[in-house]
Every structure is written in structure tokens, then in C-alpha cells.
């Protein structure tokens, strides 16, 4: 199963570059990590009104995991979670 992890901007303390490097290394070791990025400026396309996602979502990561519980265990060590913030795991069903 593929997963999208949305990273919220709601930490209670700042993470360090070392926190991120350690987590990324750990995530890569699992074989589940497929990349991610911070979010930059946004452009709205279409006439509909859109909630300003980039005001509270700061980035994303992608994971492939056959074992969701193993992925959830890994995410307990995510720098945002460790620093009091929230990440949101979303299943991406195959179509």
C-alpha cells in the first residue's frame, strides 16, 4: 500500500537538522521511504474557493508499506511528532 504523510506546522519545539538526518536515515533503512519535500509557494487554479493548505501543511513524505503497523511505529520517531506536532498518514489506494 502507498501512503502520503502530510506534515503539519504545529510543533511545540524546534527540530534540528540532526533530528531530520537521523529520521531520514532510519526511514531509508526500512525500505519504505519514497521521498518527500517541504512545500513552497502555492498557486490556486480553478474558480473554486480553496482552504490555504500551505498555511498549516509544511511538507509531505511518501511511503510504501505492506505492514501499516510497522510504518506507524516508524512515524512515532518523526521529528515533528517528537517535537509535539502532528503528521497525518493517508492511504493512497491503487486504482
Coordinates of C-alpha atoms in Angstrom, one line a residue:
X1 CA 0.0 0.0 0.0
X2 CA 1.2 3.5 -0.7
X3 CA 0.9 6.3 1.9
X4 CA 1.1 10.0 1.8
X5 CA 2.3 11.7 5.0
X6 CA 1.2 15.3 5.5
X7 CA 3.4 17.3 7.8
X8 CA 1.6 19.9 9.9
X9 CA 3.3 23.1 11.1
X10 CA 2.3 22.8 14.7
X11 CA 5.3 21.8 16.7
X12 CA 5.9 23.0 20.2
X13 CA 9.7 23.0 19.9
X14 CA 12.0 23.3 17.0
X15 CA 13.5 20.2 15.4
X16 CA 17.2 20.2 14.3
X17 CA 18.9 19.2 11.1
X18 CA 20.3 16.3 13.0
X19 CA 16.8 15.1 14.0
X20 CA 15.8 15.1 10.3
X21 CA 19.0 13.4 9.1
X22 CA 18.6 10.7 11.7
X23 CA 14.9 10.1 10.8
X24 CA 15.5 10.1 7.1
X25 CA 18.4 7.6 7.5
X26 CA 16.1 5.4 9.7
X27 CA 13.3 5.7 7.2
X28 CA 15.5 4.7 4.3
X29 CA 16.8 1.7 6.2
X30 CA 13.3 0.4 6.4
X31 CA 12.9 0.4 2.6
X32 CA 9.5 2.1 3.0
X33 CA 10.6 5.7 2.4
X34 CA 9.9 7.0 -1.2
X35 CA 10.8 10.7 -0.8
X36 CA 9.2 14.0 0.2
X37 CA 9.7 17.7 0.3
X38 CA 8.9 20.9 2.1
X39 CA 6.1 22.9 0.4
X40 CA 6.8 26.2 -1.3
X41 CA 4.5 29.0 -2.6
X42 CA 1.2 27.9 -4.0
X43 CA -0.9 28.8 -7.0
X44 CA -4.7 28.2 -7.0
X45 CA -6.1 27.0 -10.3
X46 CA -9.8 27.0 -10.9
X47 CA -12.7 29.1 -9.8
X48 CA -13.5 27.3 -6.6
X49 CA -12.5 28.6 -3.2
X50 CA -9.7 26.6 -1.5
X51 CA -8.6 26.5 2.1
X52 CA -5.0 27.8 2.3
X53 CA -3.3 24.4 2.9
X54 CA 0.2 25.7 2.9
X55 CA -0.6 27.8 6.0
X56 CA -0.7 24.7 8.1
X57 CA 0.9 21.9 6.0
X58 CA 4.7 22.4 5.7
X59 CA 5.6 19.3 3.7
X60 CA 4.9 15.7 2.7
X61 CA 6.6 12.3 2.6
X62 CA 5.7 9.2 0.7
X63 CA 6.0 5.6 1.9
X64 CA 5.3 2.2 0.5
X65 CA 4.5 -0.4 3.2
X66 CA 3.0 -3.8 3.3
X67 CA 2.8 -3.6 7.1
X68 CA 1.0 -0.4 8.3
X69 CA 1.8 -1.1 11.9
X70 CA 5.5 -1.1 11.1
X71 CA 5.1 2.3 9.3
X72 CA 3.1 3.7 12.2
X73 CA 5.9 2.6 14.6
X74 CA 8.5 4.4 12.5
X75 CA 6.4 7.5 12.4
X76 CA 6.5 7.8 16.2
X77 CA 10.1 8.9 15.8
X78 CA 9.3 11.5 13.1
X79 CA 10.9 14.8 14.1
X80 CA 7.5 16.7 14.0
X81 CA 5.9 14.1 16.3
X82 CA 8.9 14.1 18.7
X83 CA 8.7 17.9 18.9
X84 CA 5.0 17.9 19.8
X85 CA 3.5 18.3 16.3
X86 CA 1.2 16.3 14.1
X87 CA 1.7 14.3 10.9
X88 CA -1.2 12.8 9.0
X89 CA -1.0 9.4 7.3
X90 CA -3.2 9.0 4.3
X91 CA -3.7 5.7 2.4
X92 CA -3.4 6.0 -1.4
X93 CA -5.5 3.1 -2.8
X94 CA -4.4 1.7 -6.1
X95 CA -6.9 2.4 -8.8

